[in-house]
Coordinates of C-alpha atoms in Angstrom, one line a residue:
M3 CA 229.2 -357.0 98.5
K4 CA 227.7 -355.4 95.8
V5 CA 228.9 -352.0 95.4
N6 CA 226.5 -348.8 95.0
L7 CA 228.3 -346.8 92.8
E8 CA 225.7 -344.2 92.1
Y9 CA 225.2 -343.3 96.1
L10 CA 228.7 -343.7 96.7
E11 CA 229.4 -340.7 94.3
A12 CA 226.5 -338.5 95.0
K13 CA 227.2 -338.9 98.6
L14 CA 230.8 -337.4 98.2
E15 CA 229.3 -335.3 96.0
S16 CA 226.8 -333.7 98.5
L17 CA 229.5 -332.9 101.1
D18 CA 231.2 -329.8 101.0
G19 CA 234.9 -329.4 101.5
E20 CA 235.6 -329.0 104.7
E21 CA 233.2 -331.9 104.9
L22 CA 235.2 -334.2 102.7
M23 CA 238.2 -332.9 104.7
K24 CA 236.4 -334.5 107.7
I25 CA 236.1 -337.9 106.4
K26 CA 239.9 -337.8 105.0
D27 CA 240.8 -340.7 106.8
N28 CA 238.0 -342.8 106.1
I29 CA 238.6 -342.2 102.3
N30 CA 242.3 -342.7 102.4
S31 CA 241.6 -346.0 104.1
L32 CA 238.9 -346.9 101.8
F33 CA 241.2 -346.6 99.0
Q34 CA 243.7 -348.2 100.9
H35 CA 241.8 -351.4 101.1
C36 CA 240.4 -350.8 97.6
I37 CA 244.2 -351.5 96.2
Q38 CA 244.5 -354.4 98.7
A39 CA 241.8 -356.4 97.8
L40 CA 242.9 -356.0 94.1
K41 CA 245.4 -359.0 94.9
A42 CA 242.4 -360.8 96.2
E43 CA 241.8 -364.4 94.6
H44 CA 237.7 -363.8 94.9
Q45 CA 237.5 -362.5 91.4
I46 CA 234.3 -360.9 92.9
R47 CA 235.8 -358.9 95.3
V48 CA 238.5 -357.3 93.0
V49 CA 235.3 -356.3 90.5
N50 CA 234.1 -354.7 93.9
S51 CA 237.2 -352.6 94.7
L52 CA 238.1 -351.6 90.4
Q53 CA 234.3 -349.8 90.8
T54 CA 234.7 -348.4 94.1
L55 CA 238.0 -346.8 93.3
C56 CA 236.5 -345.0 90.3
A57 CA 233.4 -344.3 92.4
L58 CA 236.0 -342.4 94.8
I59 CA 238.0 -341.1 91.7
R60 CA 235.1 -339.6 90.2
G61 CA 233.3 -338.4 93.4
V62 CA 236.3 -336.7 95.2
H63 CA 237.7 -334.7 92.5
Q64 CA 234.2 -333.1 91.6
K65 CA 235.5 -331.0 94.7
N66 CA 238.7 -330.1 92.9
K67 CA 238.1 -327.0 92.4
P68 CA 241.3 -324.4 91.2
T69 CA 240.5 -322.1 93.4
S70 CA 239.9 -324.1 96.9
G71 CA 243.7 -325.3 97.4
F72 CA 242.3 -328.7 97.7
D73 CA 244.4 -331.6 96.8
I74 CA 243.2 -334.5 95.2
I75 CA 246.2 -336.7 95.9
N76 CA 246.1 -336.1 99.9
M77 CA 242.3 -336.3 100.0
L78 CA 242.4 -339.8 98.1
M79 CA 245.7 -341.5 99.6
G80 CA 247.6 -339.1 101.6
F81 CA 250.9 -337.4 100.4
D82 CA 253.2 -339.6 102.3
K83 CA 251.7 -342.7 100.8
A84 CA 250.9 -341.6 97.7
E85 CA 253.4 -342.7 95.5
L86 CA 253.5 -346.0 97.5
R87 CA 249.8 -346.4 96.8
M88 CA 249.9 -345.7 92.8
K89 CA 252.6 -348.0 92.5
N90 CA 250.8 -350.9 94.1
L91 CA 247.9 -349.9 92.2
M92 CA 249.8 -349.7 88.2
E93 CA 251.3 -353.1 89.2
S94 CA 248.1 -355.0 90.2
L95 CA 246.4 -353.0 87.1
D96 CA 249.0 -354.4 85.1
I97 CA 249.2 -357.7 86.3
L98 CA 245.2 -358.2 85.8
L99 CA 245.8 -357.1 82.1
C100 CA 248.4 -359.3 81.5
G101 CA 247.0 -362.3 83.0
E102 CA 244.6 -364.7 81.5
G103 CA 241.9 -364.2 83.8
S104 CA 238.3 -362.8 82.8
E105 CA 237.7 -359.8 79.8
S106 CA 235.3 -358.7 81.8
L107 CA 237.7 -357.8 84.6
K108 CA 240.1 -356.5 81.9
S109 CA 237.3 -354.5 80.5
L110 CA 237.3 -352.5 83.7
C111 CA 240.3 -352.5 84.6
L112 CA 240.5 -350.0 81.2
K113 CA 237.6 -348.6 82.3
L114 CA 239.6 -347.8 85.5
L115 CA 242.3 -345.8 83.7
L116 CA 240.5 -343.5 81.7
C117 CA 238.3 -342.8 84.3
L118 CA 241.9 -341.6 86.5
V119 CA 242.6 -340.2 83.0
T120 CA 239.6 -338.2 82.3
V121 CA 238.3 -336.9 85.2
T122 CA 240.1 -333.3 85.1
D123 CA 238.9 -331.6 81.4
N124 CA 242.6 -330.8 81.0
I125 CA 244.5 -333.8 81.5
S126 CA 247.7 -332.0 81.9
Q127 CA 246.1 -330.7 84.9
N128 CA 245.9 -334.0 86.2
T129 CA 248.5 -334.9 88.7
I130 CA 248.1 -338.1 89.5
L131 CA 249.3 -339.3 86.2
E132 CA 252.8 -338.2 87.4
Y133 CA 252.1 -341.9 89.2
V134 CA 250.9 -343.2 85.4
M135 CA 254.2 -342.1 83.9
I136 CA 256.5 -343.6 86.4
N137 CA 254.5 -346.8 86.6
S138 CA 254.0 -347.7 82.8
I139 CA 251.7 -349.4 81.7
F140 CA 252.5 -349.0 78.2
E141 CA 253.5 -352.8 77.6
A142 CA 249.8 -353.7 78.9
I143 CA 248.3 -351.7 76.2
L144 CA 250.7 -353.0 73.5
Q145 CA 249.9 -356.7 75.2
I146 CA 245.9 -356.2 74.4
L147 CA 246.5 -354.5 70.5
S148 CA 248.7 -357.9 69.8
H149 CA 246.9 -360.3 71.1
P150 CA 243.5 -360.9 68.4
P151 CA 241.1 -362.2 71.0
S152 CA 241.6 -359.6 73.6
R153 CA 242.4 -356.8 70.4
R154 CA 238.7 -357.8 70.2
E155 CA 236.9 -356.8 73.3
H156 CA 239.3 -354.5 74.6
G157 CA 241.0 -352.4 71.2
Y158 CA 239.1 -349.5 71.0
D159 CA 239.3 -348.5 75.1
A160 CA 243.4 -349.8 74.8
V161 CA 243.9 -347.7 71.6
V162 CA 241.8 -344.3 73.4
L163 CA 243.6 -344.7 76.9
L164 CA 247.2 -344.7 74.8
A165 CA 246.0 -341.9 72.8
L166 CA 245.4 -339.2 75.6
L167 CA 248.3 -340.6 77.9
V168 CA 250.7 -339.4 74.6
N169 CA 249.1 -336.2 75.4
Y170 CA 250.0 -335.6 79.2
R171 CA 251.8 -333.0 79.0
K172 CA 253.7 -333.5 75.9
Y173 CA 255.3 -330.1 76.2
E174 CA 256.6 -329.7 79.1
S175 CA 258.4 -332.8 80.1
V176 CA 259.6 -335.9 78.7
N177 CA 256.5 -338.3 78.6
P178 CA 257.3 -342.1 78.5
Y179 CA 254.1 -342.7 75.8
I180 CA 255.4 -340.7 73.5
V181 CA 259.1 -341.9 73.5
K182 CA 257.7 -345.7 73.8
L183 CA 255.1 -345.5 71.1
S184 CA 257.6 -343.9 68.8
I185 CA 259.9 -346.8 68.6
V186 CA 257.7 -349.6 69.0
D187 CA 258.5 -351.9 65.7
D188 CA 256.5 -354.8 66.2
E189 CA 254.3 -355.5 63.4
G190 CA 251.9 -357.1 64.9
T191 CA 251.3 -354.7 67.8
L192 CA 251.3 -351.9 65.0
N193 CA 248.6 -353.7 62.9
G194 CA 246.2 -354.8 65.5
M195 CA 246.4 -350.3 66.0
G196 CA 245.8 -350.0 62.4
L197 CA 242.8 -352.7 62.8
V198 CA 241.4 -351.2 65.7
I199 CA 241.7 -348.0 63.9
A200 CA 240.4 -349.4 60.6
R201 CA 237.6 -350.5 62.4
A202 CA 236.5 -347.8 64.3
L203 CA 236.4 -345.4 61.2
F204 CA 235.0 -347.9 59.0
E205 CA 232.1 -348.5 61.3
Y206 CA 231.6 -344.5 61.2
N207 CA 231.5 -344.4 57.4
T208 CA 228.8 -347.6 57.3
Q209 CA 226.9 -345.4 60.2
Y210 CA 226.7 -342.3 57.7
R211 CA 225.8 -344.8 54.3
D212 CA 223.3 -346.2 56.1
K213 CA 221.7 -342.6 57.0
E214 CA 222.2 -341.2 54.3
E215 CA 220.4 -344.1 52.2
E216 CA 217.3 -343.8 54.9
N217 CA 217.2 -340.7 53.8
Q218 CA 216.9 -340.9 50.1
T219 CA 214.4 -343.4 50.1
G220 CA 212.5 -342.1 52.9
F221 CA 209.9 -339.1 53.2
F222 CA 212.7 -337.0 52.9
S223 CA 213.4 -337.2 49.2
A224 CA 209.5 -337.1 48.0
L225 CA 209.4 -333.9 49.8
T226 CA 212.9 -332.8 48.5
S227 CA 212.1 -333.3 44.9
M228 CA 208.7 -331.8 45.4
V229 CA 209.7 -328.4 47.0
G230 CA 212.6 -328.4 45.1
S231 CA 215.5 -327.6 47.2
M232 CA 214.2 -325.5 50.5
F233 CA 215.3 -328.7 53.2
I234 CA 218.9 -329.0 51.2
A235 CA 220.5 -327.9 54.6
D236 CA 217.8 -329.9 56.9
A237 CA 218.4 -333.0 54.6
D238 CA 222.2 -332.6 55.9
E239 CA 221.5 -332.0 58.7
K240 CA 219.4 -335.2 59.5
I241 CA 222.8 -337.0 58.1
S242 CA 225.2 -335.8 60.6
V243 CA 226.7 -338.4 62.7
Q244 CA 228.8 -337.7 65.8
T245 CA 232.3 -337.8 64.6
N246 CA 235.2 -339.6 66.9
E247 CA 238.1 -337.6 67.4
A248 CA 239.8 -339.9 70.0
I249 CA 240.3 -342.5 67.4
L250 CA 241.5 -339.8 65.1
L251 CA 243.9 -338.8 67.1
A252 CA 245.3 -341.8 68.1
L253 CA 246.0 -342.6 64.3
Y254 CA 247.8 -338.9 64.3
E255 CA 249.7 -339.8 67.2
A256 CA 250.6 -343.1 65.5
V257 CA 251.6 -341.5 62.3
H258 CA 253.1 -338.8 63.5
L259 CA 255.7 -340.4 65.9
N260 CA 255.9 -344.0 64.4
R261 CA 258.0 -343.8 61.2
N262 CA 257.6 -348.1 61.4
F263 CA 253.1 -347.1 61.3
I264 CA 253.3 -345.6 57.8
T265 CA 253.4 -349.1 56.4
V266 CA 250.6 -350.3 58.1
L267 CA 248.4 -347.7 56.3
A268 CA 249.1 -349.7 53.2
Q269 CA 248.8 -353.2 54.7
S270 CA 246.0 -354.9 52.2
H271 CA 242.7 -356.5 54.2
P272 CA 239.3 -357.9 52.4
E273 CA 237.1 -354.8 52.9
M274 CA 235.4 -354.9 56.4
G275 CA 231.7 -355.5 55.7
L276 CA 232.4 -358.0 52.8
V277 CA 233.2 -360.5 55.5
T278 CA 230.5 -361.8 57.5
V279 CA 231.6 -363.8 60.9
P280 CA 229.1 -365.2 63.1
T281 CA 228.7 -362.5 66.5
T282 CA 226.2 -363.2 69.3
P283 CA 223.6 -360.0 68.6
L284 CA 224.5 -357.5 70.9
P285 CA 221.6 -355.2 72.5
T286 CA 221.0 -351.8 70.3
T287 CA 220.2 -348.7 72.2
P288 CA 219.3 -346.2 69.3
T289 CA 219.5 -343.4 71.7
T290 CA 223.7 -344.0 72.0
P291 CA 225.3 -340.7 69.6
L292 CA 226.7 -342.7 66.8
G293 CA 230.4 -342.7 66.7
T294 CA 230.7 -342.5 70.9
T295 CA 230.4 -346.4 71.1
P296 CA 233.0 -348.6 71.0
P297 CA 233.4 -350.4 67.8
S298 CA 232.3 -353.6 67.5
S299 CA 235.0 -356.0 67.2
D300 CA 237.1 -356.2 64.2
V301 CA 237.1 -360.0 62.5
I302 CA 240.0 -359.1 59.8
S303 CA 243.8 -360.8 60.3
P304 CA 245.3 -362.2 57.5
V305 CA 245.7 -365.3 58.8
E306 CA 241.8 -365.9 59.5
L307 CA 241.2 -364.4 55.7
P308 CA 243.0 -365.1 52.4
L309 CA 242.3 -362.0 49.9
D310 CA 240.2 -363.2 46.9
A311 CA 240.6 -361.6 44.0
D312 CA 236.9 -361.2 43.3
V313 CA 236.9 -359.1 46.9
Q314 CA 238.1 -355.9 46.5
T315 CA 240.3 -355.1 49.0
S316 CA 241.1 -352.4 51.5
N317 CA 243.7 -350.6 53.8
L318 CA 243.7 -348.0 57.1
L319 CA 244.9 -345.6 54.6
I320 CA 241.5 -346.0 52.1
T321 CA 239.0 -346.3 55.3
F322 CA 240.5 -343.0 56.4
L323 CA 239.9 -341.4 53.1
K324 CA 236.6 -342.3 52.9
Y325 CA 236.2 -340.8 56.4
S326 CA 237.5 -337.8 55.8
S327 CA 235.7 -337.2 52.9
I328 CA 232.6 -337.1 55.0
V329 CA 233.7 -335.2 58.1
M330 CA 235.3 -332.5 55.9
Q331 CA 232.0 -331.7 54.0
D332 CA 230.3 -329.6 57.0
T333 CA 233.3 -327.6 58.4
K334 CA 230.0 -325.2 60.2
D335 CA 230.0 -327.1 63.4
E336 CA 233.1 -327.3 65.9
H337 CA 233.5 -330.8 65.8
R338 CA 233.6 -331.1 62.7
L339 CA 236.0 -328.5 61.7
N340 CA 238.3 -329.8 64.2
S341 CA 238.0 -333.2 63.1
G342 CA 238.1 -332.1 59.3
K343 CA 241.5 -330.3 60.8
L344 CA 242.9 -333.0 61.8
C345 CA 242.5 -335.2 58.8
L346 CA 244.3 -332.9 56.8
I347 CA 247.6 -332.7 59.3
I348 CA 247.5 -336.3 58.9
L349 CA 247.4 -336.5 55.4
T350 CA 250.6 -333.7 55.6
C351 CA 252.6 -336.2 57.6
I352 CA 251.6 -338.8 55.0
A353 CA 252.8 -336.3 52.3
E354 CA 255.7 -335.4 53.6
D355 CA 257.1 -339.4 54.0
Q356 CA 258.9 -340.9 51.9
Y357 CA 258.0 -344.5 52.3
A358 CA 254.5 -343.2 52.1
N359 CA 254.2 -341.5 49.5
A360 CA 256.4 -344.2 47.6
F361 CA 253.5 -346.4 48.4
L362 CA 251.0 -343.7 47.3
H363 CA 252.1 -343.6 44.0
D364 CA 252.9 -347.4 43.4
D365 CA 251.5 -348.8 40.3
N366 CA 251.3 -351.9 41.7
M367 CA 249.1 -350.9 43.8
N368 CA 246.0 -349.7 42.6
F369 CA 241.9 -349.0 44.7
R370 CA 239.4 -348.7 43.7
V371 CA 238.2 -345.6 46.1
N372 CA 234.3 -344.3 46.6
L373 CA 235.0 -341.1 48.6
H374 CA 232.2 -339.2 49.6
R375 CA 230.7 -336.3 47.5
M376 CA 228.9 -333.3 48.6
P377 CA 225.0 -333.1 46.8
M378 CA 225.4 -329.7 45.0
R379 CA 223.1 -328.1 42.9
H380 CA 225.2 -327.2 39.8
R381 CA 226.5 -331.2 39.2
K382 CA 225.5 -334.7 38.9
K383 CA 225.6 -337.3 41.5
A384 CA 229.0 -339.4 40.4
A385 CA 228.3 -342.9 39.6
D386 CA 230.0 -345.1 42.1
K387 CA 230.6 -347.8 39.5
N388 CA 232.5 -345.7 37.4
I389 CA 235.8 -345.3 39.3
P390 CA 238.7 -346.7 38.1
C391 CA 241.2 -348.6 40.0
R392 CA 244.4 -345.9 40.5
P393 CA 247.4 -345.6 42.2
L394 CA 246.3 -344.1 46.2
V395 CA 247.8 -340.5 45.9
C396 CA 245.2 -339.7 43.2
A397 CA 242.8 -340.5 45.7
V398 CA 244.6 -337.9 48.0
L399 CA 244.1 -335.5 44.9
D400 CA 240.4 -336.4 44.8
L401 CA 239.6 -335.9 48.3
M402 CA 241.6 -332.0 48.1
V403 CA 240.4 -331.1 44.7
E404 CA 236.6 -331.6 46.0
F405 CA 237.4 -329.6 49.1
I406 CA 238.6 -326.9 47.3
V407 CA 235.3 -326.9 45.0
T408 CA 232.8 -327.6 48.2
H409 CA 234.1 -324.9 50.3
M410 CA 233.7 -321.5 48.9
M411 CA 231.6 -319.4 51.5
K412 CA 231.4 -316.2 53.3
E413 CA 232.4 -318.1 56.5
F414 CA 235.5 -319.5 55.0
P415 CA 237.5 -322.2 56.5
M416 CA 240.9 -320.4 55.3
D417 CA 243.1 -322.9 57.9
L418 CA 241.6 -325.3 55.9
Y419 CA 242.5 -324.1 52.6
V420 CA 246.0 -323.6 53.7
R421 CA 246.6 -327.1 54.3
C422 CA 245.0 -328.5 51.9
I423 CA 246.9 -326.4 48.9
Q424 CA 250.2 -327.3 51.3
I425 CA 249.4 -331.2 50.6
I426 CA 249.3 -330.9 47.4
H427 CA 252.6 -329.1 46.9
K428 CA 254.5 -331.8 48.9
L429 CA 252.7 -334.3 46.4
L430 CA 254.2 -332.6 43.8
C431 CA 257.6 -332.0 45.1
Y432 CA 257.7 -336.2 45.5
Q433 CA 256.7 -336.5 41.9
K434 CA 259.3 -333.6 40.9
K435 CA 262.2 -335.1 42.5
C436 CA 261.0 -339.1 41.4
R437 CA 260.4 -337.6 38.4
V438 CA 256.7 -339.7 38.7
R439 CA 254.3 -339.7 36.0
L440 CA 251.0 -339.8 37.3
H441 CA 248.2 -340.5 35.1
Y442 CA 245.7 -338.0 36.5
T443 CA 242.5 -335.5 35.5
W444 CA 245.6 -332.4 36.2
R445 CA 242.7 -330.4 34.8
E446 CA 239.9 -330.4 37.2
L447 CA 243.0 -329.4 39.8
W448 CA 243.1 -326.3 37.8
T449 CA 240.0 -325.7 37.2
A450 CA 239.4 -325.9 41.1
M451 CA 242.0 -323.3 42.0
I452 CA 241.3 -321.1 39.2
N453 CA 237.7 -321.0 40.4
L454 CA 239.6 -320.4 44.1
L455 CA 241.3 -317.7 42.7
K456 CA 238.1 -315.4 41.4
F457 CA 236.5 -316.5 45.0
L458 CA 239.0 -314.9 46.8
M459 CA 238.7 -311.9 44.5
S460 CA 234.8 -311.6 44.2
Y461 CA 234.8 -311.5 48.1
E462 CA 238.2 -309.4 48.6
T463 CA 236.1 -307.0 51.0
V464 CA 234.8 -310.0 53.3
L465 CA 237.2 -312.0 53.3
L466 CA 240.1 -309.3 53.8
A467 CA 238.7 -308.6 56.9
K468 CA 239.1 -311.7 58.5
H469 CA 242.1 -313.2 56.9
N470 CA 245.1 -312.5 54.4
I471 CA 243.9 -314.3 51.5
F472 CA 247.4 -313.6 50.0
T473 CA 248.9 -316.2 51.6
L474 CA 246.7 -318.3 49.7
A475 CA 246.6 -317.0 46.9
L476 CA 250.4 -317.0 47.0
M477 CA 250.7 -321.0 47.3
V478 CA 247.5 -321.2 44.6
V479 CA 250.0 -319.3 42.0
N480 CA 253.0 -320.9 42.9
L481 CA 251.8 -324.3 42.8
F482 CA 250.9 -323.2 38.9
N483 CA 254.8 -321.5 38.5
M484 CA 255.3 -326.1 40.0
F485 CA 253.7 -326.8 36.6
I486 CA 254.5 -324.2 34.7
T487 CA 258.4 -324.7 35.7
Y488 CA 258.7 -328.7 36.0
G489 CA 255.3 -329.7 34.8
D490 CA 257.5 -331.4 31.6
T491 CA 259.1 -333.7 34.4
F492 CA 256.0 -335.0 35.9
L493 CA 253.1 -334.7 33.6
P494 CA 251.9 -338.2 32.5
T495 CA 252.5 -336.9 28.6
P496 CA 253.2 -333.4 26.4
S497 CA 249.8 -332.7 25.6
S498 CA 249.1 -332.8 29.5
Y499 CA 251.3 -330.2 29.4
D500 CA 249.8 -328.5 26.6
E501 CA 246.7 -328.6 28.6
L502 CA 248.0 -326.5 31.3
Y503 CA 248.8 -323.6 29.1
Y504 CA 245.1 -324.0 27.3
E505 CA 243.8 -324.2 30.6
I506 CA 245.8 -320.2 31.7
I507 CA 244.7 -319.0 28.7
R508 CA 241.6 -319.6 28.4
M509 CA 240.9 -318.4 32.2
H510 CA 243.2 -315.5 32.0
Q511 CA 240.4 -313.0 32.5
I512 CA 240.9 -314.3 36.1
F513 CA 244.7 -314.2 36.2
D514 CA 244.1 -310.9 34.9
N515 CA 242.0 -309.7 37.5
L516 CA 244.4 -310.8 40.4
Y517 CA 246.9 -309.2 38.6
S518 CA 244.9 -306.0 38.8
M519 CA 243.8 -306.3 42.1
V520 CA 247.0 -307.1 44.0
L521 CA 249.1 -304.6 41.8
R522 CA 246.5 -301.8 43.5
L523 CA 246.9 -303.1 47.2
S524 CA 250.5 -303.0 46.6
T525 CA 251.1 -300.0 45.3
N526 CA 249.5 -298.5 48.1
A527 CA 250.7 -298.3 51.9
G528 CA 248.0 -300.2 53.4
Q529 CA 248.6 -303.2 55.7
W530 CA 248.4 -305.6 52.6
K531 CA 251.3 -303.9 50.8
E532 CA 253.9 -306.5 51.2
P533 CA 252.0 -309.9 50.7
A534 CA 250.3 -308.2 47.8
S535 CA 253.3 -307.2 46.1
K536 CA 254.4 -311.0 46.7
V537 CA 251.6 -312.4 44.5
T538 CA 252.5 -309.5 42.0
H539 CA 256.2 -310.9 41.2
A540 CA 254.7 -314.4 41.7
L541 CA 252.5 -313.8 38.5
V542 CA 255.6 -313.2 35.9
N543 CA 255.4 -315.9 34.4
V544 CA 251.4 -316.6 34.4
R545 CA 251.0 -313.0 32.6
A546 CA 254.0 -313.9 30.5
I547 CA 252.2 -316.8 29.1
I548 CA 248.6 -315.2 28.5
N549 CA 250.7 -312.3 27.0
H550 CA 252.9 -314.1 24.8
F551 CA 250.3 -316.4 23.2
N552 CA 247.2 -314.3 23.5
P553 CA 248.2 -312.2 20.5
K554 CA 249.5 -315.2 18.5
I555 CA 245.6 -316.7 19.3
E556 CA 244.2 -313.6 18.0
S557 CA 246.2 -313.5 14.7
Y558 CA 245.6 -317.0 14.1
A559 CA 242.0 -316.2 14.1
A560 CA 242.1 -313.6 12.2
V561 CA 244.2 -314.9 9.8
N562 CA 241.8 -318.3 9.2
H563 CA 238.8 -316.1 9.7
I564 CA 237.3 -318.1 12.5
S565 CA 235.4 -315.9 15.1
Q566 CA 235.4 -319.0 17.9
L567 CA 238.8 -321.3 17.6
S568 CA 238.2 -325.2 19.1
E569 CA 240.4 -326.3 22.1
E570 CA 242.2 -328.6 19.0
Q571 CA 243.0 -325.1 17.0
V572 CA 244.6 -323.1 20.2
L573 CA 246.2 -326.5 21.5
E574 CA 247.9 -326.1 17.8
V575 CA 249.2 -322.5 17.9
V576 CA 250.7 -323.3 21.8
R577 CA 252.3 -325.6 20.1
S578 CA 254.0 -323.8 17.6
N579 CA 254.8 -321.0 19.6
Y580 CA 256.9 -322.8 22.5
D581 CA 260.0 -321.7 21.4
T582 CA 259.7 -317.9 21.3
L583 CA 258.4 -318.3 24.8
T584 CA 260.9 -317.0 27.3
L585 CA 260.0 -317.8 31.5
K586 CA 261.8 -316.5 34.3
L587 CA 263.5 -319.4 36.4
Q588 CA 261.8 -319.0 39.9
D589 CA 263.5 -320.7 42.7
G590 CA 262.4 -322.5 45.8
L591 CA 258.7 -324.0 44.1
D592 CA 259.8 -327.1 45.5
Q593 CA 260.4 -326.8 48.5
Y594 CA 258.4 -326.5 52.1
E595 CA 258.5 -326.1 55.0
R596 CA 257.7 -329.5 56.9
Y597 CA 255.4 -330.2 59.5
S598 CA 256.3 -329.1 63.4
E599 CA 253.0 -329.9 66.2
Q600 CA 255.0 -327.7 68.9
H601 CA 255.7 -324.5 67.3
K602 CA 251.9 -324.1 65.4
E603 CA 249.7 -326.8 66.9
A604 CA 249.9 -327.1 70.3
A605 CA 246.7 -325.1 71.1
F606 CA 244.8 -326.9 69.0
F607 CA 245.7 -331.0 70.4
K608 CA 245.5 -328.7 74.3
E609 CA 242.5 -327.9 73.3
L610 CA 241.0 -330.8 71.2
A611 CA 242.7 -333.6 74.1
R612 CA 240.3 -331.5 76.2
S613 CA 237.3 -332.1 74.2
I614 CA 238.1 -335.8 73.9
S615 CA 238.5 -335.6 77.5
I616 CA 235.1 -334.8 78.4
N617 CA 233.6 -336.7 75.6
V618 CA 235.4 -339.9 77.0
R619 CA 234.3 -338.9 80.4
R620 CA 230.7 -338.2 79.8
N621 CA 230.4 -342.2 77.6
L622 CA 231.7 -343.7 80.7
A623 CA 228.5 -343.9 82.5
F624 CA 228.1 -346.1 84.9
S625 CA 225.9 -348.1 82.9
T626 CA 229.5 -349.4 81.5
L627 CA 230.7 -349.7 85.3
S628 CA 228.0 -351.4 87.1
Q629 CA 227.7 -354.3 84.6
E630 CA 225.0 -357.1 86.1
I631 CA 226.9 -359.5 84.0
L632 CA 230.0 -359.1 85.9
L633 CA 228.3 -360.0 88.5
K634 CA 226.5 -363.1 87.5
E635 CA 230.1 -363.9 85.9
F636 CA 231.6 -363.9 89.4
S637 CA 228.9 -365.2 91.7
T638 CA 229.7 -368.6 90.4
I639 CA 233.6 -367.8 91.9
S640 CA 233.7 -369.6 95.3

């Protein structure tokens, strides 16, 4: 008999707690029969039982309000039988997922597991998951990811399921999925996981680019050019593509927990989308919000596709950086703010990793990374063709500079700025330690940081009402101190060290104003006394440079009767007066506190897992469960 899912779930929802208790024995019995039927030879019975289990779990869970003292485990299975029932259920699902059976059946097993995991908003309050911890399906998930055909069909659901399971009570108890994920070392499995994530992020990037092109060529661009920039905000709104936090969370857990996964980030493959593989066209439904549907199959595996010298190669890190450059543009909406924060947390983990730094700075691994740049009135749109091939760390730095430049607004994303400066600092610490001389346009970074200091001063009153801006100011000044103190060990040429001094002298007014501001606040007895005085002390070398060179430049101008010195002339003065400059050695500039999730980010990840759980549950609609395809597929099986 075909299951009427909608009716079953609606019927359970319509009963109140007492009425439900009266039919508890019937529900227990139905649950037990479904579990037994999973072992049936007739696949149609297996399909029906999987669908019935979904409806029972979801229907009964609607009644599970914290105040009612109602227990879902008792309602579905009975306390005394729960352990055995769940053991049987998990074993059957494991066999179905690892077996040679139908792909549609495996898909339904994963949907049931996702249904089981996401019935509560807060997954850590979902007591049924204790049984999923004891009867692990971790190996089944890995098998799906390591086997290309099953990965193409089910990789997305498997990765999302794993990300959610890892977040079950991760701070309160030992979660076996965390332990197991941290020690996976099979290259094929880790690459499989990387490909699923890369495909999902790539599809998001493509959807965004397509929407953007649509906007630029359509009626909208004509209107915008006609009326000026009145409609810019609306244009941006039109391009909003729903972010995919579930896949980002999976990427984070892999990078954070598994050292071996770092190698996957740099695995080269041809740029996705350049290689066309004949696939059966899928019916498209324009009503689905972008980013929520599982991506189409990944068609890339080194065996299937030889690398072609003319085809731009890519890797998971590049796809992720492009994704981040889109998501981090608009932080006004909460989902995007969370996505932007998670992107920066992932980059923080990468920037701390010794092996990741080795390939980020590798001169033999050059890529052309076309990051997304926010349309701004005062700058031209960069032509994609002009992007040079450079080590990947340049793209990370570009992304950080881009963020610094584009988010100076009254609704100031302080937390994201702090993370951004920390990432730059960690990369510089590696360069200093390993004496890596990176050919990068450092001047763009210096200008961006000076403008950030200028912004913090201009909006001092507004910002201080919400943030301790001195933490950020101190970090920025200490980055300059890092360049001043150790720049000769990692800047590419002596002339780039001269340029650093040139920029500090050129923008001396901003440093002078900052000094006046922190001096004012550190001499008052207010709440900012201590943080402001730290900035005062940190400015000692910057001020020494300004006070040493400015008089020299003025006297050079006077002697040579020049009212305005050229850059070259200022640099000449700088070069000839280094020997009389005295700087103080500052301690701890090349040290940082390592990232720690549990102490600082626990609340963020709990909230994120909650939001993903709600989203996954919402998208696990009946349309995906009551698939007519299944019935057609199995009706022929006797």
